[in-house]
PDB file of C-alpha atoms in Angstrom:
ATOM      1  CA  MET A   1       3.479 -20.271   2.074  1.00 72.00           C
ATOM      2  CA  HIS A   2       5.649 -17.567   3.633  1.00 90.00           C
ATOM      3  CA  VAL A   3       3.548 -15.396   5.962  1.00 90.00           C
ATOM      4  CA  LEU A   4       4.990 -11.963   6.667  1.00 91.00           C
ATOM      5  CA  LEU A   5       2.544 -11.021   9.400  1.00 95.00           C
ATOM      6  CA  GLU A   6      -0.940 -11.520  10.712  1.00 96.00           C
ATOM      7  CA  THR A   7      -3.314  -9.062  12.309  1.00 97.00           C
ATOM      8  CA  GLU A   8      -6.653  -9.674  13.940  1.00 97.00           C
ATOM      9  CA  ARG A   9      -8.345 -10.046  10.534  1.00 98.00           C
ATOM     10  CA  LEU A  10      -5.575 -10.083   7.904  1.00 98.00           C
ATOM     11  CA  ARG A  11      -2.756 -12.299   6.733  1.00 98.00           C
ATOM     12  CA  LEU A  12      -0.007 -10.785   4.581  1.00 97.00           C
ATOM     13  CA  ARG A  13       1.927 -13.462   2.722  1.00 95.00           C
ATOM     14  CA  ALA A  14       4.246 -13.945  -0.217  1.00 92.00           C
ATOM     15  CA  PHE A  15       2.603 -14.128  -3.625  1.00 90.00           C
ATOM     16  CA  SER A  16       2.253 -17.415  -5.473  1.00 88.00           C
ATOM     17  CA  GLY A  17       1.248 -18.380  -8.986  1.00 88.00           C
ATOM     18  CA  ALA A  18      -2.225 -19.092  -7.623  1.00 90.00           C
ATOM     19  CA  ASP A  19      -2.642 -15.325  -7.087  1.00 90.00           C
ATOM     20  CA  LEU A  20      -2.413 -14.396 -10.761  1.00 89.00           C
ATOM     21  CA  ASP A  21      -6.120 -14.624 -11.538  1.00 90.00           C
ATOM     22  CA  ASN A  22      -7.012 -12.662  -8.404  1.00 91.00           C
ATOM     23  CA  LEU A  23      -4.445  -9.990  -9.261  1.00 89.00           C
ATOM     24  CA  ARG A  24      -5.705  -9.721 -12.838  1.00 87.00           C
ATOM     25  CA  GLU A  25      -9.256  -9.349 -11.561  1.00 89.00           C
ATOM     26  CA  LEU A  26      -8.198  -6.725  -8.991  1.00 88.00           C
ATOM     27  CA  HIS A  27      -6.253  -4.713 -11.551  1.00 85.00           C
ATOM     28  CA  ALA A  28      -9.017  -4.999 -14.162  1.00 85.00           C
ATOM     29  CA  ASP A  29     -11.536  -3.229 -11.905  1.00 84.00           C
ATOM     30  CA  PRO A  30     -11.772   0.381 -13.144  1.00 81.00           C
ATOM     31  CA  GLU A  31     -12.851   1.642  -9.716  1.00 82.00           C
ATOM     32  CA  VAL A  32      -9.838   0.032  -8.024  1.00 82.00           C
ATOM     33  CA  MET A  33      -7.564   1.532 -10.686  1.00 77.00           C
ATOM     34  CA  ARG A  34      -9.261   4.925 -10.717  1.00 74.00           C
ATOM     35  CA  TYR A  35      -6.289   6.700  -9.097  1.00 69.00           C
ATOM     36  CA  LEU A  36      -3.523   4.243 -10.044  1.00 73.00           C
ATOM     37  CA  ASP A  37      -1.066   3.248 -12.758  1.00 64.00           C
ATOM     38  CA  SER A  38      -2.920   4.818 -15.689  1.00 58.00           C
ATOM     39  CA  GLY A  39      -4.793   1.511 -15.846  1.00 51.00           C
ATOM     40  CA  ARG A  40      -1.721  -0.467 -16.952  1.00 57.00           C
ATOM     41  CA  PRO A  41      -0.774  -2.743 -14.046  1.00 57.00           C
ATOM     42  CA  ALA A  42       1.518  -5.750 -14.235  1.00 63.00           C
ATOM     43  CA  PRO A  43       0.128  -8.472 -11.945  1.00 68.00           C
ATOM     44  CA  GLY A  44       2.524 -11.095 -13.308  1.00 71.00           C
ATOM     45  CA  LEU A  45       5.453  -8.979 -12.144  1.00 68.00           C
ATOM     46  CA  LEU A  46       4.136  -8.963  -8.576  1.00 73.00           C
ATOM     47  CA  VAL A  47       4.000 -12.750  -8.517  1.00 72.00           C
ATOM     48  CA  SER A  48       7.352 -13.345 -10.195  1.00 74.00           C
ATOM     49  CA  ARG A  49       9.281 -10.736  -8.237  1.00 72.00           C
ATOM     50  CA  TYR A  50       7.672 -11.090  -4.803  1.00 70.00           C
ATOM     51  CA  ALA A  51       6.951 -14.797  -4.451  1.00 68.00           C
ATOM     52  CA  GLY A  52       9.582 -15.493  -1.797  1.00 72.00           C
ATOM     53  CA  PRO A  53      10.270 -14.356   1.737  1.00 72.00           C
ATOM     54  CA  ALA A  54      11.745 -10.880   2.067  1.00 82.00           C
ATOM     55  CA  GLN A  55      11.942  -8.103   4.620  1.00 88.00           C
ATOM     56  CA  PHE A  56      10.558  -5.537   2.180  1.00 92.00           C
ATOM     57  CA  GLY A  57       8.335  -5.826  -0.875  1.00 91.00           C
ATOM     58  CA  TYR A  58       4.744  -6.562  -1.861  1.00 91.00           C
ATOM     59  CA  TRP A  59       2.494  -9.113  -0.157  1.00 93.00           C
ATOM     60  CA  ALA A  60      -0.835 -10.701  -0.929  1.00 95.00           C
ATOM     61  CA  ALA A  61      -3.494  -9.746   1.593  1.00 97.00           C
ATOM     62  CA  GLU A  62      -6.109 -12.260   2.593  1.00 97.00           C
ATOM     63  CA  GLU A  63      -8.765 -12.499   5.228  1.00 97.00           C
ATOM     64  CA  ARG A  64      -7.440 -14.688   8.039  1.00 96.00           C
ATOM     65  CA  GLU A  65     -10.708 -16.442   8.773  1.00 96.00           C
ATOM     66  CA  THR A  66     -11.678 -17.364   5.209  1.00 96.00           C
ATOM     67  CA  GLY A  67      -8.444 -17.085   3.214  1.00 95.00           C
ATOM     68  CA  GLU A  68     -10.264 -14.820   0.746  1.00 96.00           C
ATOM     69  CA  PHE A  69      -7.896 -12.757  -1.424  1.00 96.00           C
ATOM     70  CA  LEU A  70      -8.406  -9.051  -0.635  1.00 97.00           C
ATOM     71  CA  GLY A  71      -5.568  -7.396  -2.551  1.00 95.00           C
ATOM     72  CA  TRP A  72      -2.004  -6.487  -1.691  1.00 94.00           C
ATOM     73  CA  PHE A  73       0.181  -4.283   0.487  1.00 96.00           C
ATOM     74  CA  GLU A  74       3.556  -2.730  -0.249  1.00 94.00           C
ATOM     75  CA  PHE A  75       6.332  -1.800   2.162  1.00 95.00           C
ATOM     76  CA  ARG A  76       9.593  -1.285   0.312  1.00 93.00           C
ATOM     77  CA  PRO A  77      12.634   0.982   0.406  1.00 93.00           C
ATOM     78  CA  VAL A  78      12.277   4.318  -1.336  1.00 93.00           C
ATOM     79  CA  ARG A  79      15.859   3.858  -2.598  1.00 91.00           C
ATOM     80  CA  GLU A  80      17.132   0.368  -3.346  1.00 85.00           C
ATOM     81  CA  ASP A  81      20.473   0.950  -1.630  1.00 85.00           C
ATOM     82  CA  ARG A  82      18.974   2.116   1.701  1.00 88.00           C
ATOM     83  CA  THR A  83      16.393   0.654   4.055  1.00 90.00           C
ATOM     84  CA  ASP A  84      15.994   3.588   6.449  1.00 94.00           C
ATOM     85  CA  GLU A  85      13.118   5.065   4.410  1.00 96.00           C
ATOM     86  CA  ALA A  86      10.231   2.946   3.154  1.00 96.00           C
ATOM     87  CA  GLU A  87       7.186   3.497   0.995  1.00 96.00           C
ATOM     88  CA  LEU A  88       3.789   2.243   2.160  1.00 97.00           C
ATOM     89  CA  GLY A  89       1.017   1.329  -0.261  1.00 95.00           C
ATOM     90  CA  TYR A  90      -1.915  -0.991  -0.822  1.00 94.00           C
ATOM     91  CA  ARG A  91      -4.518  -1.995  -3.357  1.00 92.00           C
ATOM     92  CA  LEU A  92      -7.704  -3.731  -2.242  1.00 95.00           C
ATOM     93  CA  ARG A  93     -10.785  -5.183  -3.898  1.00 94.00           C
ATOM     94  CA  ARG A  94     -13.881  -3.022  -3.723  1.00 92.00           C
ATOM     95  CA  SER A  95     -15.539  -5.648  -1.507  1.00 94.00           C
ATOM     96  CA  ALA A  96     -12.835  -4.864   1.095  1.00 95.00           C
ATOM     97  CA  TRP A  97     -13.301  -1.090   0.992  1.00 93.00           C
ATOM     98  CA  GLY A  98     -14.755   0.659   4.023  1.00 94.00           C
ATOM     99  CA  ARG A  99     -14.070  -2.284   6.319  1.00 96.00           C
ATOM    100  CA  GLY A 100     -10.842  -1.008   7.899  1.00 97.00           C
ATOM    101  CA  TYR A 101      -8.519  -3.467   6.157  1.00 98.00           C
ATOM    102  CA  ALA A 102      -6.334  -0.754   4.590  1.00 97.00           C
ATOM    103  CA  THR A 103      -5.812   0.887   7.976  1.00 98.00           C
ATOM    104  CA  GLU A 104      -5.259  -2.418   9.787  1.00 98.00           C
ATOM    105  CA  GLY A 105      -2.689  -3.704   7.299  1.00 98.00           C
ATOM    106  CA  SER A 106      -0.916  -0.349   7.027  1.00 98.00           C
ATOM    107  CA  ARG A 107      -0.615   0.031  10.799  1.00 97.00           C
ATOM    108  CA  ALA A 108       0.814  -3.479  11.088  1.00 97.00           C
ATOM    109  CA  LEU A 109       3.415  -2.721   8.419  1.00 97.00           C
ATOM    110  CA  LEU A 110       4.319   0.549  10.128  1.00 97.00           C
ATOM    111  CA  ASP A 111       4.724  -1.253  13.473  1.00 96.00           C
ATOM    112  CA  ARG A 112       6.940  -3.878  11.878  1.00 96.00           C
ATOM    113  CA  GLY A 113       8.973  -1.353   9.906  1.00 96.00           C
ATOM    114  CA  PHE A 114       9.738   0.876  12.868  1.00 96.00           C
ATOM    115  CA  ALA A 115      10.142  -1.832  15.525  1.00 95.00           C
ATOM    116  CA  GLU A 116      11.795  -4.684  13.615  1.00 94.00           C
ATOM    117  CA  LEU A 117      13.341  -3.283  10.444  1.00 94.00           C
ATOM    118  CA  GLY A 118      14.869  -0.079  11.792  1.00 94.00           C
ATOM    119  CA  VAL A 119      13.053   2.154   9.330  1.00 96.00           C
ATOM    120  CA  GLY A 120      13.402   5.818  10.266  1.00 97.00           C
ATOM    121  CA  ARG A 121      10.795   7.315   7.926  1.00 98.00           C
ATOM    122  CA  VAL A 122       7.810   5.998   5.995  1.00 98.00           C
ATOM    123  CA  THR A 123       6.257   7.820   3.059  1.00 98.00           C
ATOM    124  CA  ALA A 124       3.135   7.299   0.995  1.00 97.00           C
ATOM    125  CA  THR A 125       1.753   9.105  -2.034  1.00 95.00           C
ATOM    126  CA  THR A 126      -1.631   9.248  -3.673  1.00 93.00           C
ATOM    127  CA  MET A 127      -3.561  11.534  -5.967  1.00 87.00           C
ATOM    128  CA  ALA A 128      -4.784  14.646  -4.159  1.00 92.00           C
ATOM    129  CA  VAL A 129      -8.375  13.749  -5.105  1.00 89.00           C
ATOM    130  CA  ASN A 130      -8.138  10.260  -3.538  1.00 89.00           C
ATOM    131  CA  THR A 131      -9.778  11.225  -0.255  1.00 92.00           C
ATOM    132  CA  GLY A 132     -10.285   7.612   0.856  1.00 92.00           C
ATOM    133  CA  SER A 133      -6.579   6.807   0.798  1.00 93.00           C
ATOM    134  CA  ARG A 134      -5.706  10.153   2.343  1.00 96.00           C
ATOM    135  CA  ARG A 135      -7.986   9.328   5.291  1.00 97.00           C
ATOM    136  CA  VAL A 136      -6.341   5.924   5.725  1.00 97.00           C
ATOM    137  CA  LEU A 137      -2.886   7.519   5.820  1.00 97.00           C
ATOM    138  CA  GLU A 138      -4.029  10.075   8.380  1.00 97.00           C
ATOM    139  CA  LYS A 139      -5.613   7.358  10.561  1.00 97.00           C
ATOM    140  CA  CYS A 140      -2.247   5.583  10.501  1.00 97.00           C
ATOM    141  CA  GLY A 141      -0.504   8.699  11.806  1.00 96.00           C
ATOM    142  CA  LEU A 142       1.123   9.879   8.576  1.00 97.00           C
ATOM    143  CA  ARG A 143       1.104  13.618   8.099  1.00 97.00           C
ATOM    144  CA  TYR A 144       0.647  15.655   4.945  1.00 98.00           C
ATOM    145  CA  VAL A 145       4.027  16.819   3.601  1.00 97.00           C
ATOM    146  CA  ARG A 146       3.372  18.386   0.192  1.00 96.00           C
ATOM    147  CA  THR A 147       1.410  18.501  -3.026  1.00 93.00           C
ATOM    148  CA  PHE A 148       3.408  17.983  -6.201  1.00 90.00           C
ATOM    149  CA  HIS A 149       2.697  17.720  -9.912  1.00 91.00           C
ATOM    150  CA  GLU A 150       4.216  15.246 -12.341  1.00 85.00           C
ATOM    151  CA  GLU A 151       4.004  15.097 -16.105  1.00 85.00           C
ATOM    152  CA  TRP A 152       2.041  12.052 -17.281  1.00 79.00           C
ATOM    153  CA  ALA A 153       1.777  10.899 -20.887  1.00 78.00           C
ATOM    154  CA  ASP A 154      -1.827   9.840 -20.254  1.00 75.00           C
ATOM    155  CA  PRO A 155      -2.999  11.642 -17.097  1.00 75.00           C
ATOM    156  CA  LEU A 156      -5.830  10.204 -15.062  1.00 76.00           C
ATOM    157  CA  PRO A 157      -8.890  12.346 -14.297  1.00 78.00           C
ATOM    158  CA  GLY A 158      -8.013  14.513 -11.303  1.00 76.00           C
ATOM    159  CA  ALA A 159      -4.286  14.614 -12.092  1.00 79.00           C
ATOM    160  CA  GLU A 160      -4.525  18.366 -12.551  1.00 86.00           C
ATOM    161  CA  HIS A 161      -4.874  18.606  -8.737  1.00 90.00           C
ATOM    162  CA  GLY A 162      -1.543  16.847  -8.276  1.00 90.00           C
ATOM    163  CA  ASP A 163      -0.324  14.118  -5.988  1.00 90.00           C
ATOM    164  CA  VAL A 164       0.191  14.360  -2.250  1.00 95.00           C
ATOM    165  CA  GLU A 165       2.951  12.973  -0.101  1.00 97.00           C
ATOM    166  CA  TYR A 166       2.421  11.873   3.484  1.00 98.00           C
ATOM    167  CA  ALA A 167       5.134  10.767   5.907  1.00 98.00           C
ATOM    168  CA  LEU A 168       5.804   9.556   9.425  1.00 97.00           C
ATOM    169  CA  THR A 169       9.130   9.234  11.221  1.00 97.00           C
ATOM    170  CA  ALA A 170      10.036   6.763  13.939  1.00 95.00           C
ATOM    171  CA  ALA A 171      10.462   9.688  16.363  1.00 93.00           C
ATOM    172  CA  GLU A 172       6.993  11.021  15.564  1.00 93.00           C
ATOM    173  CA  ARG A 173       5.516   7.564  15.967  1.00 89.00           C
ATOM    174  CA  ALA A 174       7.155   7.156  19.394  1.00 83.00           C
ATOM    175  CA  ARG A 175       5.817  10.473  20.746  1.00 78.00           C
ATOM    176  CA  PRO A 176       2.814  10.235  23.044  1.00 69.00           C
ATOM    177  CA  GLU A 177      -0.221  12.068  21.691  1.00 63.00           C
TER     178      GLU A 177
END
């Protein structure tokens, strides 16, 4: 098992075939998917594409103490041909909500991206109405950049309010508060 990183309570590791059932269950939860993917996720793609060690990608998130599957985190280049700008994201089981896991895992990925991978800017997007994720991004130091609207064939409830982009640069991260 390739472990990308560990925090006080989390382990982020490469996906394996054993994660498929957990991913299907995660992506089948309507509350988890409320603001995501129009309800059409592809858990098999996560396992097949991100099963090996890599600097960037998607990783299974599990509780360090118990090994319980919590969901996944994403830290990947915005453009495939450049690694100076990365996108941050996550998807966690409802049982993990409100426990600080999203913030803990996101901060660890930001630390790694800026310190070890030479990333200059990290972005994240979510629906404007997703206040929980917006709070996580703000706790991690990302700042609101803009609200934008996209055309969706099957828009989710709340899409009329648009999506929001947050970002943080390495220079901003290095500044003392």
